[in-house]
Amino acid sequence: MRTLQRVFAACLAVVAVGCGTESSEPEAPSLRTQVAEVVSPNGRNLNGRNLNGRNLNNGELGGMLVSVAYAGATSASGKALTNVRLQGSAFVGLDGPNPVTGTGFTGARFVGKLGDGSTLPVRVDGITQGSGGDSDLWSYQVSFQGSDGSWNSVCQDANGGALSAIAVAGRWNYLQGVAGGGEKIEDATAFTFACEGAAIAKCMHFGYKPWATVNGQSLAGHHQACTRMVRADFCGDGASHTTDGQWVNLYDGVGVQSDSESWSTEAEWNEAGARCFTSETRAHAPVTCSGFNPIPDCGSTSHFQSGTRLISESPYGVSGL
């Protein structure tokens, strides 16, 4: 699969979400075509925008919505919702003895957790179920309540326009350049609203839905590997090594995405980052990872049998096209 990765200056918004805008270049993102775009102005981002600017390792992380709790959810009428959980990307729960599912969560409020440990209200303003092969991808319009009492979109594009999100179980470590950065944390008490246009949501649109299986094999590992690949997180520490407007060909060993180009191998990927990478990367400059021990014969499809989830190819060398 060929993807055009947009990596303009990172824009981030509350939470884990994404900032993406359509491009007029190739065609709009579609898993069902061999050519799909990763069309966002922030390909470097794991999950979008935040209240305080760029998602770095300083105090700005304190204002980022890093997860949302299942506990404490209430309905649009203010009643407590219990046993709330995700089935795929759809919420289910109970309003008293009565089951609540799907669009029944419109107007529901959740408790969002910021990076500094504080919380804020998060509200579901609209819900749309996907269609066809993506009927398990539910889209949410989500807002947060600021300290002045006003409600603002959690997911925003570069111009501040509202974007939708996909709900996905668990949470991520948004730190960059440190051990554990970019890692998914399997937290049964929390979920993430993954904004459209950023890596977490993009990878679900590529077909790597973490709740899905192919021939009995879970795609959770492929999804996490994909979030590393989209951001060119070669070192597996949350740091991105890509630049604006990059092309990358992505394929796997389970048949979700196939090799559609005859480009040079860029890297092999698993959940922890790159298992190996070459000089033909989107970084256009040498990448050095501390303590990195690459596997030999980078790009061999036989490695799909020994831990490699994805292989990426690039038409770029260290000096670009």
GROMACS .gro file of N, CA and C in nm, residues 105-167:
model
  189
  105PHE      N    1  -2.514   0.637   2.349
  105PHE     CA    2  -2.415   0.711   2.428
  105PHE      C    3  -2.403   0.858   2.384
  106THR      N    4  -2.488   0.901   2.290
  106THR     CA    5  -2.488   1.042   2.251
  106THR      C    6  -2.522   1.128   2.373
  107GLY      N    7  -2.442   1.227   2.399
  107GLY     CA    8  -2.462   1.313   2.515
  107GLY      C    9  -2.397   1.264   2.642
  108ALA      N   10  -2.341   1.143   2.638
  108ALA     CA   11  -2.276   1.088   2.758
  108ALA      C   12  -2.154   1.171   2.794
  109ARG      N   13  -2.125   1.172   2.924
  109ARG     CA   14  -2.006   1.243   2.972
  109ARG      C   15  -1.912   1.145   3.040
  110PHE      N   16  -1.784   1.167   3.017
  110PHE     CA   17  -1.679   1.085   3.076
  110PHE      C   18  -1.581   1.174   3.151
  111VAL      N   19  -1.494   1.110   3.226
  111VAL     CA   20  -1.389   1.181   3.299
  111VAL      C   21  -1.258   1.163   3.225
  112GLY      N   22  -1.204   1.273   3.174
  112GLY     CA   23  -1.076   1.268   3.104
  112GLY      C   24  -0.962   1.299   3.198
  113LYS      N   25  -0.850   1.231   3.179
  113LYS     CA   26  -0.732   1.251   3.264
  113LYS      C   27  -0.623   1.322   3.186
  114LEU      N   28  -0.570   1.429   3.244
  114LEU     CA   29  -0.461   1.503   3.182
  114LEU      C   30  -0.326   1.449   3.228
  115GLY      N   31  -0.223   1.489   3.158
  115GLY     CA   32  -0.089   1.439   3.188
  115GLY      C   33  -0.039   1.475   3.325
  116ASP      N   34  -0.093   1.581   3.386
  116ASP     CA   35  -0.050   1.620   3.520
  116ASP      C   36  -0.132   1.553   3.629
  117GLY      N   37  -0.223   1.461   3.589
  117GLY     CA   38  -0.304   1.388   3.685
  117GLY      C   39  -0.438   1.451   3.714
  118SER      N   40  -0.461   1.574   3.669
  118SER     CA   41  -0.590   1.638   3.690
  118SER      C   42  -0.691   1.583   3.590
  119THR      N   43  -0.817   1.617   3.609
  119THR     CA   44  -0.924   1.565   3.524
  119THR      C   45  -1.009   1.679   3.469
  120LEU      N   46  -1.086   1.646   3.366
  120LEU     CA   47  -1.181   1.742   3.310
  120LEU      C   48  -1.294   1.665   3.243
  121PRO      N   49  -1.413   1.727   3.230
  121PRO     CA   50  -1.526   1.659   3.168
  121PRO      C   51  -1.507   1.646   3.016
  122VAL      N   52  -1.546   1.530   2.965
  122VAL     CA   53  -1.542   1.503   2.821
  122VAL      C   54  -1.682   1.458   2.780
  123ARG      N   55  -1.735   1.516   2.674
  123ARG     CA   56  -1.873   1.487   2.633
  123ARG      C   57  -1.878   1.434   2.490
  124VAL      N   58  -1.964   1.334   2.468
  124VAL     CA   59  -1.986   1.280   2.334
  124VAL      C   60  -2.102   1.356   2.271
  125ASP      N   61  -2.074   1.432   2.167
  125ASP     CA   62  -2.176   1.517   2.106
  125ASP      C   63  -2.245   1.453   1.986
  126GLY      N   64  -2.182   1.355   1.925
  126GLY     CA   65  -2.241   1.289   1.811
  126GLY      C   66  -2.173   1.156   1.785
  127ILE      N   67  -2.248   1.061   1.730
  127ILE     CA   68  -2.196   0.926   1.705
  127ILE      C   69  -2.243   0.878   1.569
  128THR      N   70  -2.152   0.826   1.488
  128THR     CA   71  -2.186   0.772   1.357
  128THR      C   72  -2.118   0.637   1.340
  129GLN      N   73  -2.195   0.537   1.299
  129GLN     CA   74  -2.137   0.406   1.273
  129GLN      C   75  -2.081   0.401   1.132
  130GLY      N   76  -1.965   0.338   1.116
  130GLY     CA   77  -1.907   0.320   0.984
  130GLY      C   78  -1.990   0.226   0.899
  131SER      N   79  -1.955   0.214   0.772
  131SER     CA   80  -2.033   0.130   0.681
  131SER      C   81  -1.944   0.026   0.615
  132GLY      N   82  -2.007  -0.073   0.556
  132GLY     CA   83  -1.935  -0.176   0.483
  132GLY      C   84  -1.835  -0.248   0.570
  133GLY      N   85  -1.714  -0.263   0.517
  133GLY     CA   86  -1.608  -0.331   0.591
  133GLY      C   87  -1.562  -0.255   0.714
  134ASP      N   88  -1.603  -0.130   0.727
  134ASP     CA   89  -1.567  -0.050   0.844
  134ASP      C   90  -1.686  -0.026   0.936
  135SER      N   91  -1.782  -0.116   0.934
  135SER     CA   92  -1.900  -0.099   1.020
  135SER      C   93  -1.864  -0.108   1.167
  136ASP      N   94  -1.746  -0.159   1.198
  136ASP     CA   95  -1.701  -0.165   1.337
  136ASP      C   96  -1.621  -0.042   1.378
  137LEU      N   97  -1.607   0.054   1.287
  137LEU     CA   98  -1.539   0.179   1.320
  137LEU      C   99  -1.645   0.286   1.346
  138TRP      N  100  -1.665   0.316   1.474
  138TRP     CA  101  -1.762   0.418   1.514
  138TRP      C  102  -1.691   0.552   1.528
  139SER      N  103  -1.754   0.656   1.476
  139SER     CA  104  -1.696   0.789   1.477
  139SER      C  105  -1.766   0.876   1.581
  140TYR      N  106  -1.687   0.947   1.661
  140TYR     CA  107  -1.741   1.028   1.771
  140TYR      C  108  -1.699   1.174   1.757
  141GLN      N  109  -1.796   1.263   1.773
  141GLN     CA  110  -1.767   1.404   1.791
  141GLN      C  111  -1.757   1.427   1.941
  142VAL      N  112  -1.642   1.473   1.986
  142VAL     CA  113  -1.615   1.479   2.130
  142VAL      C  114  -1.568   1.619   2.168
  143SER      N  115  -1.615   1.667   2.283
  143SER     CA  116  -1.572   1.798   2.331
  143SER      C  117  -1.529   1.787   2.477
  144PHE      N  118  -1.453   1.886   2.521
  144PHE     CA  119  -1.410   1.893   2.661
  144PHE      C  120  -1.455   2.026   2.719
  145GLN      N  121  -1.474   2.029   2.848
  145GLN     CA  122  -1.516   2.152   2.915
  145GLN      C  123  -1.395   2.222   2.976
  146GLY      N  124  -1.369   2.343   2.931
  146GLY     CA  125  -1.257   2.420   2.982
  146GLY      C  126  -1.286   2.480   3.117
  147SER      N  127  -1.186   2.542   3.175
  147SER     CA  128  -1.200   2.600   3.308
  147SER      C  129  -1.300   2.715   3.312
  148ASP      N  130  -1.329   2.774   3.194
  148ASP     CA  131  -1.427   2.883   3.189
  148ASP      C  132  -1.568   2.832   3.167
  149GLY      N  133  -1.584   2.698   3.162
  149GLY     CA  134  -1.716   2.638   3.145
  149GLY      C  135  -1.756   2.614   3.002
  150SER      N  136  -1.680   2.665   2.906
  150SER     CA  137  -1.715   2.646   2.765
  150SER      C  138  -1.672   2.508   2.717
  151TRP      N  139  -1.741   2.460   2.613
  151TRP     CA  140  -1.709   2.330   2.555
  151TRP      C  141  -1.638   2.351   2.421
  152ASN      N  142  -1.531   2.276   2.400
  152ASN     CA  143  -1.450   2.288   2.279
  152ASN      C  144  -1.419   2.149   2.225
  153SER      N  145  -1.403   2.140   2.093
  153SER     CA  146  -1.376   2.011   2.031
  153SER      C  147  -1.243   1.954   2.078
  154VAL      N  148  -1.245   1.828   2.114
  154VAL     CA  149  -1.122   1.759   2.152
  154VAL      C  150  -1.030   1.745   2.032
  155CYS      N  151  -1.086   1.708   1.919
  155CYS     CA  152  -1.007   1.687   1.798
  155CYS      C  153  -1.024   1.806   1.705
  156GLN      N  154  -0.913   1.866   1.667
  156GLN     CA  155  -0.918   1.985   1.583
  156GLN      C  156  -0.814   1.976   1.472
  157ASP      N  157  -0.848   2.038   1.359
  157ASP     CA  158  -0.750   2.047   1.251
  157ASP      C  159  -0.662   2.169   1.272
  158ALA      N  160  -0.575   2.196   1.177
  158ALA     CA  161  -0.478   2.304   1.193
  158ALA      C  162  -0.545   2.440   1.206
  159ASN      N  163  -0.669   2.451   1.156
  159ASN     CA  164  -0.741   2.578   1.162
  159ASN      C  165  -0.840   2.584   1.277
  160GLY      N  166  -0.838   2.482   1.363
  160GLY     CA  167  -0.929   2.480   1.477
  160GLY      C  168  -1.063   2.418   1.448
  161GLY      N  169  -1.083   2.364   1.326
  161GLY     CA  170  -1.208   2.299   1.293
  161GLY      C  171  -1.221   2.164   1.361
  162ALA      N  172  -1.345   2.126   1.393
  162ALA     CA  173  -1.368   2.001   1.465
  162ALA      C  174  -1.342   1.880   1.377
  163LEU      N  175  -1.278   1.780   1.435
  163LEU     CA  176  -1.257   1.650   1.373
  163LEU      C  177  -1.319   1.543   1.462
  164SER      N  178  -1.351   1.430   1.403
  164SER     CA  179  -1.406   1.320   1.481
  164SER      C  180  -1.295   1.232   1.536
  165ALA      N  181  -1.334   1.137   1.620
  165ALA     CA  182  -1.239   1.046   1.683
  165ALA      C  183  -1.294   0.904   1.681
  166ILE      N  184  -1.206   0.808   1.697
  166ILE     CA  185  -1.243   0.668   1.714
  166ILE      C  186  -1.206   0.629   1.856
  167ALA      N  187  -1.297   0.563   1.926
  167ALA     CA  188  -1.267   0.517   2.062
  167ALA      C  189  -1.195   0.383   2.055
   0.00000   0.00000   0.00000
